[in-house]
Short mmCIF file of N, CA and C in Angstrom, two decimals:
data_model
loop_
_atom_site.label_atom_id
_atom_site.label_comp_id
_atom_site.label_asym_id
_atom_site.label_seq_id
_atom_site.Cartn_x
_atom_site.Cartn_y
_atom_site.Cartn_z
N MET L 1 0.85 -1.17 0.00
CA MET L 1 0.00 0.00 0.00
C MET L 1 0.90 1.24 0.00
N MET L 2 0.57 2.19 -0.87
CA MET L 2 1.36 3.41 -0.97
C MET L 2 0.61 4.55 -0.29
N THR L 3 1.32 5.30 0.52
CA THR L 3 0.71 6.45 1.17
C THR L 3 1.39 7.72 0.66
N THR L 4 0.62 8.76 0.63
CA THR L 4 1.15 10.04 0.17
C THR L 4 1.12 11.01 1.33
N ALA L 5 2.26 11.60 1.59
CA ALA L 5 2.34 12.61 2.66
C ALA L 5 2.17 13.99 2.03
N THR L 6 1.40 14.81 2.68
CA THR L 6 1.24 16.18 2.21
C THR L 6 1.72 17.12 3.31
N ILE L 7 2.30 18.19 2.88
CA ILE L 7 2.75 19.19 3.83
C ILE L 7 1.71 20.29 3.87
N ALA L 8 1.17 20.53 5.02
CA ALA L 8 0.15 21.56 5.17
C ALA L 8 0.79 22.94 5.11
N ASN L 9 0.07 23.85 4.47
CA ASN L 9 0.54 25.23 4.45
C ASN L 9 0.48 25.81 5.86
N THR L 10 1.38 26.73 6.12
CA THR L 10 1.41 27.40 7.41
C THR L 10 0.76 28.76 7.26
N GLN L 11 -0.31 29.00 8.02
CA GLN L 11 -0.95 30.30 7.97
C GLN L 11 -0.36 31.19 9.06
N ILE L 12 0.07 32.36 8.64
CA ILE L 12 0.61 33.36 9.56
C ILE L 12 -0.34 34.54 9.56
N ASN L 13 -0.93 34.83 10.70
CA ASN L 13 -1.85 35.95 10.80
C ASN L 13 -1.06 37.25 10.98
N VAL L 14 -1.39 38.21 10.13
CA VAL L 14 -0.74 39.52 10.16
C VAL L 14 -1.72 40.47 10.83
N GLY L 15 -1.42 40.86 12.06
CA GLY L 15 -2.32 41.71 12.84
C GLY L 15 -2.26 43.17 12.43
N MET L 16 -3.17 43.95 12.99
CA MET L 16 -3.22 45.37 12.69
C MET L 16 -1.89 46.04 13.04
N GLY L 17 -1.38 46.82 12.10
CA GLY L 17 -0.13 47.53 12.31
C GLY L 17 1.11 46.67 12.13
N GLU L 18 0.93 45.43 11.68
CA GLU L 18 2.06 44.52 11.50
C GLU L 18 2.37 44.34 10.02
N LEU L 19 3.59 43.90 9.76
CA LEU L 19 3.95 43.45 8.42
C LEU L 19 4.77 42.19 8.56
N VAL L 20 4.61 41.32 7.58
CA VAL L 20 5.32 40.04 7.58
C VAL L 20 5.85 39.81 6.17
N VAL L 21 7.11 39.38 6.08
CA VAL L 21 7.72 38.99 4.82
C VAL L 21 8.20 37.56 4.97
N SER L 22 7.97 36.75 3.93
CA SER L 22 8.36 35.35 3.98
C SER L 22 8.99 34.91 2.67
N ARG L 23 9.92 33.96 2.80
CA ARG L 23 10.53 33.31 1.63
C ARG L 23 10.09 31.84 1.57
N ASP L 24 9.18 31.45 2.45
CA ASP L 24 8.72 30.06 2.51
C ASP L 24 7.48 29.91 1.62
N CYS L 25 7.61 29.16 0.55
CA CYS L 25 6.51 28.99 -0.41
C CYS L 25 5.29 28.30 0.18
N ASP L 26 5.42 27.67 1.33
CA ASP L 26 4.27 27.03 1.97
C ASP L 26 3.49 27.99 2.87
N ASP L 27 4.02 29.19 3.08
CA ASP L 27 3.35 30.14 3.98
C ASP L 27 2.15 30.80 3.31
N ILE L 28 1.11 30.96 4.10
CA ILE L 28 -0.07 31.74 3.75
C ILE L 28 -0.11 32.90 4.73
N LEU L 29 -0.02 34.14 4.22
CA LEU L 29 -0.08 35.32 5.08
C LEU L 29 -1.53 35.80 5.07
N ALA L 30 -2.11 35.93 6.25
CA ALA L 30 -3.55 36.22 6.36
C ALA L 30 -3.81 37.48 7.16
N CYS L 31 -4.79 38.23 6.70
CA CYS L 31 -5.33 39.36 7.46
C CYS L 31 -6.81 39.06 7.66
N ILE L 32 -7.20 38.94 8.92
CA ILE L 32 -8.56 38.59 9.26
C ILE L 32 -9.30 39.85 9.70
N GLY L 33 -10.48 40.06 9.14
CA GLY L 33 -11.33 41.16 9.59
C GLY L 33 -10.87 42.54 9.16
N LEU L 34 -10.44 42.68 7.89
CA LEU L 34 -10.11 44.01 7.37
C LEU L 34 -11.41 44.81 7.24
N GLY L 35 -11.44 45.96 7.85
CA GLY L 35 -12.55 46.88 7.64
C GLY L 35 -12.03 48.04 6.82
N SER L 36 -11.80 49.16 7.50
CA SER L 36 -11.24 50.32 6.80
C SER L 36 -9.74 50.18 6.59
N CYS L 37 -9.10 49.20 7.23
CA CYS L 37 -7.66 48.97 7.06
C CYS L 37 -7.35 48.57 5.62
N ILE L 38 -6.10 48.75 5.25
CA ILE L 38 -5.59 48.33 3.95
C ILE L 38 -4.60 47.19 4.16
N ALA L 39 -4.75 46.13 3.37
CA ALA L 39 -3.74 45.07 3.31
C ALA L 39 -3.03 45.21 1.98
N MET L 40 -1.74 45.47 2.03
CA MET L 40 -0.93 45.57 0.82
C MET L 40 -0.15 44.27 0.71
N CYS L 41 -0.35 43.55 -0.38
CA CYS L 41 0.32 42.28 -0.63
C CYS L 41 1.33 42.50 -1.75
N ILE L 42 2.58 42.17 -1.49
CA ILE L 42 3.63 42.34 -2.49
C ILE L 42 4.33 40.99 -2.68
N TRP L 43 4.54 40.63 -3.94
CA TRP L 43 5.12 39.34 -4.28
C TRP L 43 6.16 39.49 -5.38
N ASP L 44 7.27 38.84 -5.21
CA ASP L 44 8.28 38.75 -6.26
C ASP L 44 8.29 37.31 -6.74
N PRO L 45 7.74 37.05 -7.95
CA PRO L 45 7.65 35.67 -8.43
C PRO L 45 9.01 35.02 -8.72
N ALA L 46 10.00 35.83 -9.08
CA ALA L 46 11.33 35.27 -9.38
C ALA L 46 12.04 34.85 -8.09
N ALA L 47 12.01 35.72 -7.09
CA ALA L 47 12.69 35.44 -5.83
C ALA L 47 11.84 34.61 -4.87
N LYS L 48 10.56 34.45 -5.18
CA LYS L 48 9.61 33.74 -4.31
C LYS L 48 9.61 34.34 -2.90
N VAL L 49 9.48 35.66 -2.88
CA VAL L 49 9.37 36.41 -1.63
C VAL L 49 8.01 37.08 -1.63
N GLY L 50 7.30 36.96 -0.51
CA GLY L 50 6.00 37.61 -0.38
C GLY L 50 5.91 38.35 0.93
N GLY L 51 5.14 39.43 0.91
CA GLY L 51 4.97 40.20 2.14
C GLY L 51 3.61 40.87 2.18
N VAL L 52 3.13 41.08 3.39
CA VAL L 52 1.85 41.76 3.63
C VAL L 52 2.02 42.78 4.74
N ALA L 53 1.44 43.96 4.53
CA ALA L 53 1.33 44.97 5.58
C ALA L 53 -0.15 45.21 5.84
N HIS L 54 -0.54 45.19 7.11
CA HIS L 54 -1.93 45.41 7.54
C HIS L 54 -1.97 46.79 8.20
N MET L 55 -2.38 47.79 7.41
CA MET L 55 -2.23 49.19 7.82
C MET L 55 -3.57 49.81 8.21
N LEU L 56 -3.54 50.57 9.32
CA LEU L 56 -4.78 51.10 9.92
C LEU L 56 -5.18 52.49 9.44
N LEU L 57 -4.22 53.39 9.34
CA LEU L 57 -4.51 54.80 9.12
C LEU L 57 -3.65 55.34 7.99
N PRO L 58 -4.08 56.45 7.35
CA PRO L 58 -3.33 56.94 6.20
C PRO L 58 -1.96 57.52 6.53
N VAL L 59 -1.88 58.50 7.40
CA VAL L 59 -0.63 59.23 7.62
C VAL L 59 -0.47 59.54 9.11
N SER L 60 0.75 59.41 9.60
CA SER L 60 1.06 59.79 10.97
C SER L 60 1.23 61.30 11.04
N ARG L 61 0.58 61.91 11.98
CA ARG L 61 0.72 63.36 12.14
C ARG L 61 2.06 63.72 12.79
N ASN L 62 2.58 62.84 13.61
CA ASN L 62 3.83 63.11 14.34
C ASN L 62 4.96 62.18 13.94
N ASN L 63 4.79 61.47 12.83
CA ASN L 63 5.76 60.45 12.43
C ASN L 63 6.05 59.47 13.55
N ASP L 64 5.04 59.17 14.32
CA ASP L 64 5.18 58.26 15.45
C ASP L 64 4.26 57.07 15.23
N SER L 65 4.83 55.90 15.03
CA SER L 65 4.02 54.71 14.80
C SER L 65 3.89 53.86 16.06
N PHE L 66 4.34 54.36 17.20
CA PHE L 66 4.23 53.66 18.48
C PHE L 66 4.81 52.25 18.38
N GLY L 67 5.95 52.13 17.71
CA GLY L 67 6.61 50.84 17.60
C GLY L 67 6.01 49.90 16.59
N SER L 68 5.03 50.35 15.85
CA SER L 68 4.36 49.52 14.86
C SER L 68 4.86 49.88 13.46
N PRO L 69 5.47 48.93 12.75
CA PRO L 69 6.06 49.26 11.44
C PRO L 69 5.04 49.52 10.34
N ALA L 70 3.77 49.19 10.59
CA ALA L 70 2.78 49.32 9.53
C ALA L 70 1.47 49.94 10.01
N LYS L 71 1.50 50.71 11.08
CA LYS L 71 0.27 51.34 11.55
C LYS L 71 -0.25 52.34 10.52
N TYR L 72 0.66 53.11 9.92
CA TYR L 72 0.30 54.13 8.96
C TYR L 72 0.75 53.72 7.56
N ILE L 73 -0.09 53.96 6.56
CA ILE L 73 0.23 53.62 5.19
C ILE L 73 1.49 54.35 4.73
N SER L 74 1.62 55.62 5.10
CA SER L 74 2.77 56.42 4.67
C SER L 74 4.10 55.83 5.14
N GLN L 75 4.08 55.06 6.22
CA GLN L 75 5.29 54.41 6.73
C GLN L 75 5.30 52.91 6.42
N GLY L 76 4.13 52.29 6.44
CA GLY L 76 4.03 50.85 6.27
C GLY L 76 4.45 50.37 4.89
N VAL L 77 4.04 51.09 3.85
CA VAL L 77 4.40 50.67 2.49
C VAL L 77 5.92 50.72 2.30
N PRO L 78 6.59 51.84 2.60
CA PRO L 78 8.07 51.83 2.46
C PRO L 78 8.75 50.79 3.35
N ASN L 79 8.24 50.58 4.57
CA ASN L 79 8.82 49.55 5.45
C ASN L 79 8.68 48.16 4.83
N LEU L 80 7.51 47.87 4.27
CA LEU L 80 7.29 46.56 3.65
C LEU L 80 8.22 46.39 2.45
N ILE L 81 8.30 47.39 1.60
CA ILE L 81 9.16 47.29 0.43
C ILE L 81 10.62 47.11 0.83
N ASN L 82 11.09 47.86 1.81
CA ASN L 82 12.47 47.71 2.28
C ASN L 82 12.74 46.31 2.81
N LYS L 83 11.80 45.77 3.57
CA LYS L 83 11.98 44.42 4.11
C LYS L 83 11.95 43.38 2.98
N MET L 84 11.13 43.62 1.98
CA MET L 84 11.09 42.72 0.82
C MET L 84 12.44 42.72 0.09
N LEU L 85 12.98 43.92 -0.12
CA LEU L 85 14.27 44.04 -0.81
C LEU L 85 15.39 43.36 -0.02
N LYS L 86 15.36 43.50 1.30
CA LYS L 86 16.37 42.84 2.14
C LYS L 86 16.24 41.32 2.10
N SER L 87 15.05 40.84 1.72
CA SER L 87 14.82 39.39 1.63
C SER L 87 15.05 38.86 0.22
N GLY L 88 15.52 39.71 -0.68
CA GLY L 88 15.89 39.25 -2.02
C GLY L 88 14.98 39.68 -3.15
N ALA L 89 13.90 40.38 -2.87
CA ALA L 89 13.00 40.85 -3.93
C ALA L 89 13.67 41.96 -4.73
N GLN L 90 13.24 42.11 -5.97
CA GLN L 90 13.73 43.17 -6.85
C GLN L 90 12.55 44.06 -7.22
N LEU L 91 12.74 45.37 -7.17
CA LEU L 91 11.65 46.31 -7.48
C LEU L 91 11.06 46.11 -8.86
N ASP L 92 11.88 45.74 -9.83
CA ASP L 92 11.38 45.62 -11.20
C ASP L 92 10.59 44.34 -11.45
N SER L 93 10.50 43.47 -10.46
CA SER L 93 9.73 42.24 -10.67
C SER L 93 8.60 42.03 -9.66
N ILE L 94 8.37 42.99 -8.78
CA ILE L 94 7.31 42.78 -7.77
C ILE L 94 5.92 43.02 -8.36
N ILE L 95 4.98 42.30 -7.79
CA ILE L 95 3.56 42.43 -8.14
C ILE L 95 2.84 42.88 -6.87
N ILE L 96 2.03 43.91 -7.01
CA ILE L 96 1.37 44.52 -5.85
C ILE L 96 -0.14 44.38 -5.98
N LYS L 97 -0.76 43.90 -4.88
CA LYS L 97 -2.21 43.75 -4.81
C LYS L 97 -2.68 44.38 -3.51
N MET L 98 -3.86 45.02 -3.56
CA MET L 98 -4.34 45.78 -2.41
C MET L 98 -5.80 45.42 -2.12
N THR L 99 -6.12 45.28 -0.83
CA THR L 99 -7.50 45.02 -0.42
C THR L 99 -7.83 45.87 0.80
N GLY L 100 -9.14 46.00 1.06
CA GLY L 100 -9.61 46.71 2.25
C GLY L 100 -10.18 48.06 1.92
N GLY L 101 -10.07 48.96 2.89
CA GLY L 101 -10.54 50.33 2.70
C GLY L 101 -12.05 50.47 2.68
N ALA L 102 -12.75 49.64 3.44
CA ALA L 102 -14.21 49.71 3.46
C ALA L 102 -14.70 50.92 4.26
N ARG L 103 -15.87 51.36 3.90
CA ARG L 103 -16.55 52.42 4.67
C ARG L 103 -17.37 51.69 5.73
N MET L 104 -16.86 51.71 6.95
CA MET L 104 -17.47 50.93 8.03
C MET L 104 -18.50 51.73 8.82
N LEU L 105 -18.50 53.04 8.67
CA LEU L 105 -19.49 53.87 9.37
C LEU L 105 -20.38 54.55 8.34
N ASN L 106 -21.69 54.50 8.56
CA ASN L 106 -22.61 55.21 7.69
C ASN L 106 -22.73 56.63 8.22
N ILE L 107 -22.06 57.55 7.56
CA ILE L 107 -21.95 58.92 8.06
C ILE L 107 -22.94 59.81 7.32
N PRO L 108 -23.88 60.40 8.05
CA PRO L 108 -24.84 61.29 7.39
C PRO L 108 -24.13 62.47 6.74
N GLY L 109 -24.59 62.83 5.55
CA GLY L 109 -24.01 63.97 4.86
C GLY L 109 -22.71 63.65 4.15
N GLY L 110 -22.28 62.39 4.19
CA GLY L 110 -21.07 61.98 3.48
C GLY L 110 -19.80 62.67 3.94
N ASN L 111 -19.62 62.81 5.26
CA ASN L 111 -18.44 63.47 5.81
C ASN L 111 -17.20 62.63 5.51
N ASN L 112 -16.43 63.04 4.50
CA ASN L 112 -15.28 62.28 4.04
C ASN L 112 -14.15 62.23 5.07
N ILE L 113 -14.07 63.22 5.94
CA ILE L 113 -12.98 63.24 6.93
C ILE L 113 -13.06 62.04 7.87
N LEU L 114 -14.28 61.54 8.10
CA LEU L 114 -14.46 60.38 8.97
C LEU L 114 -14.46 59.06 8.21
N ASP L 115 -14.41 59.13 6.89
CA ASP L 115 -14.39 57.91 6.07
C ASP L 115 -12.94 57.43 5.96
N ILE L 116 -12.49 56.75 7.00
CA ILE L 116 -11.10 56.30 7.08
C ILE L 116 -10.77 55.34 5.93
N GLY L 117 -11.72 54.50 5.56
CA GLY L 117 -11.48 53.56 4.46
C GLY L 117 -11.09 54.27 3.17
N GLN L 118 -11.86 55.29 2.79
CA GLN L 118 -11.56 56.03 1.56
C GLN L 118 -10.25 56.79 1.69
N ARG L 119 -10.01 57.37 2.85
CA ARG L 119 -8.73 58.07 3.06
C ARG L 119 -7.56 57.10 2.96
N ASN L 120 -7.74 55.87 3.47
CA ASN L 120 -6.69 54.86 3.37
C ASN L 120 -6.42 54.47 1.91
N ILE L 121 -7.50 54.29 1.14
CA ILE L 121 -7.34 53.95 -0.28
C ILE L 121 -6.59 55.06 -1.00
N THR L 122 -7.01 56.30 -0.76
CA THR L 122 -6.38 57.45 -1.42
C THR L 122 -4.90 57.53 -1.08
N GLU L 123 -4.56 57.37 0.20
CA GLU L 123 -3.15 57.43 0.61
C GLU L 123 -2.34 56.27 0.04
N ALA L 124 -2.92 55.07 0.03
CA ALA L 124 -2.20 53.91 -0.51
C ALA L 124 -1.87 54.12 -1.98
N LYS L 125 -2.84 54.59 -2.75
CA LYS L 125 -2.61 54.82 -4.18
C LYS L 125 -1.60 55.95 -4.39
N ALA L 126 -1.69 57.01 -3.59
CA ALA L 126 -0.75 58.13 -3.71
C ALA L 126 0.67 57.68 -3.35
N THR L 127 0.79 56.85 -2.32
CA THR L 127 2.11 56.35 -1.92
C THR L 127 2.72 55.50 -3.02
N MET L 128 1.92 54.63 -3.62
CA MET L 128 2.44 53.79 -4.70
C MET L 128 2.81 54.63 -5.91
N LYS L 129 2.04 55.67 -6.18
CA LYS L 129 2.36 56.56 -7.30
C LYS L 129 3.68 57.29 -7.04
N ARG L 130 3.87 57.79 -5.79
CA ARG L 130 5.13 58.46 -5.44
C ARG L 130 6.32 57.53 -5.61
N LEU L 131 6.12 56.26 -5.31
CA LEU L 131 7.19 55.26 -5.42
C LEU L 131 7.30 54.71 -6.84
N ASN L 132 6.40 55.15 -7.73
CA ASN L 132 6.37 54.70 -9.12
C ASN L 132 6.19 53.18 -9.22
N LEU L 133 5.30 52.65 -8.37
CA LEU L 133 5.01 51.22 -8.35
C LEU L 133 3.52 51.01 -8.62
N PRO L 134 3.18 50.29 -9.69
CA PRO L 134 1.77 50.10 -10.02
C PRO L 134 1.10 49.02 -9.15
N ILE L 135 -0.14 49.26 -8.83
CA ILE L 135 -0.97 48.25 -8.16
C ILE L 135 -1.59 47.41 -9.27
N MET L 136 -1.30 46.12 -9.28
CA MET L 136 -1.73 45.24 -10.36
C MET L 136 -3.17 44.76 -10.20
N ALA L 137 -3.64 44.63 -8.95
CA ALA L 137 -5.00 44.16 -8.72
C ALA L 137 -5.46 44.72 -7.38
N GLU L 138 -6.76 44.95 -7.27
CA GLU L 138 -7.28 45.47 -6.01
C GLU L 138 -8.74 45.06 -5.81
N ASP L 139 -9.10 44.98 -4.56
CA ASP L 139 -10.50 44.82 -4.13
C ASP L 139 -10.64 45.74 -2.93
N VAL L 140 -11.11 46.96 -3.19
CA VAL L 140 -11.16 47.98 -2.16
C VAL L 140 -12.53 48.66 -2.14
N GLY L 141 -12.78 49.36 -1.03
CA GLY L 141 -14.01 50.14 -0.90
C GLY L 141 -15.17 49.29 -0.44
N GLY L 142 -16.36 49.75 -0.77
CA GLY L 142 -17.57 49.06 -0.34
C GLY L 142 -17.86 49.37 1.11
N SER L 143 -18.84 48.68 1.63
CA SER L 143 -19.24 48.90 3.02
C SER L 143 -19.25 47.60 3.81
N TYR L 144 -18.33 46.71 3.48
CA TYR L 144 -18.26 45.41 4.13
C TYR L 144 -16.80 45.04 4.39
N GLY L 145 -16.61 44.26 5.43
CA GLY L 145 -15.27 43.82 5.78
C GLY L 145 -14.81 42.67 4.91
N ARG L 146 -13.53 42.39 4.99
CA ARG L 146 -12.91 41.32 4.21
C ARG L 146 -11.87 40.61 5.05
N SER L 147 -11.54 39.40 4.64
CA SER L 147 -10.37 38.69 5.14
C SER L 147 -9.61 38.19 3.93
N ILE L 148 -8.29 38.15 4.05
CA ILE L 148 -7.48 37.69 2.92
C ILE L 148 -6.53 36.59 3.33
N GLN L 149 -6.17 35.79 2.34
CA GLN L 149 -5.12 34.79 2.46
C GLN L 149 -4.22 34.95 1.25
N PHE L 150 -2.94 35.23 1.49
CA PHE L 150 -1.97 35.48 0.43
C PHE L 150 -0.96 34.35 0.42
N SER L 151 -0.87 33.65 -0.71
CA SER L 151 0.05 32.53 -0.86
C SER L 151 1.42 33.02 -1.31
N VAL L 152 2.44 32.79 -0.47
CA VAL L 152 3.80 33.20 -0.82
C VAL L 152 4.30 32.41 -2.02
N GLY L 153 3.88 31.17 -2.16
CA GLY L 153 4.34 30.33 -3.26
C GLY L 153 3.79 30.71 -4.62
N SER L 154 2.52 31.14 -4.66
CA SER L 154 1.88 31.43 -5.95
C SER L 154 1.59 32.90 -6.18
N GLY L 155 1.59 33.70 -5.12
CA GLY L 155 1.23 35.11 -5.25
C GLY L 155 -0.27 35.36 -5.30
N ARG L 156 -1.07 34.31 -5.19
CA ARG L 156 -2.52 34.48 -5.24
C ARG L 156 -3.03 35.06 -3.93
N VAL L 157 -4.02 35.93 -4.06
CA VAL L 157 -4.68 36.53 -2.90
C VAL L 157 -6.14 36.13 -2.96
N LEU L 158 -6.58 35.38 -1.97
CA LEU L 158 -7.98 34.98 -1.85
C LEU L 158 -8.65 35.97 -0.91
N VAL L 159 -9.71 36.62 -1.41
CA VAL L 159 -10.43 37.63 -0.64
C VAL L 159 -11.82 37.10 -0.35
N LYS L 160 -12.14 37.01 0.94
CA LYS L 160 -13.48 36.59 1.37
C LYS L 160 -14.12 37.78 2.06
N SER L 161 -15.30 38.17 1.58
CA SER L 161 -15.94 39.34 2.17
C SER L 161 -17.11 38.93 3.04
N LEU L 162 -17.45 39.81 3.98
CA LEU L 162 -18.61 39.57 4.82
C LEU L 162 -19.90 39.68 4.02
N ALA L 163 -19.80 40.24 2.80
CA ALA L 163 -20.96 40.34 1.91
C ALA L 163 -21.19 39.01 1.17
N GLY L 164 -20.33 38.02 1.43
CA GLY L 164 -20.50 36.71 0.83
C GLY L 164 -19.71 36.49 -0.45
N ARG L 165 -18.97 37.46 -0.89
CA ARG L 165 -18.16 37.32 -2.10
C ARG L 165 -16.85 36.61 -1.77
N VAL L 166 -16.39 35.81 -2.70
CA VAL L 166 -15.07 35.20 -2.64
C VAL L 166 -14.45 35.43 -4.00
N ILE L 167 -13.32 36.15 -4.02
CA ILE L 167 -12.63 36.41 -5.28
C ILE L 167 -11.15 36.12 -5.11
N GLU L 168 -10.49 35.96 -6.24
CA GLU L 168 -9.05 35.74 -6.23
C GLU L 168 -8.40 36.86 -7.03
N LEU L 169 -7.41 37.48 -6.41
CA LEU L 169 -6.66 38.53 -7.11
C LEU L 169 -5.35 37.94 -7.59
#
């Protein structure tokens, strides 16, 4: 009788304000319960390096992240890219995918200052534009939360929304 052994993927949960970079093709980097937060997933298919930053707010007013490398998008994206480069990724071969940025509060009168999700999306896109790095795929906005699973081995991002949608970026 022949038996087949399978190696289970390792899921690593990336909490709010955290970033994780991995070179292990069996790793799944996950962000559970993204609301207005942004999850930036970056993958280098040649180097097989993947990373995720789970960012809460657009910009730090005092450049103070309270010890969190990814609390603010303005700091989290450059921190993630730098860590990716130190792990062997090359800027000219990375693929960037973005999720999150939901409008979690129904604000009368459409007060954009309180719409953290939209402000996060705007800052994430502006940061990537400043860095001259294109976002290849995204699932952002809406009024529902999401959870993601990012495969370091394949670069696929599975997005499950509280609205019942399941998509792959």
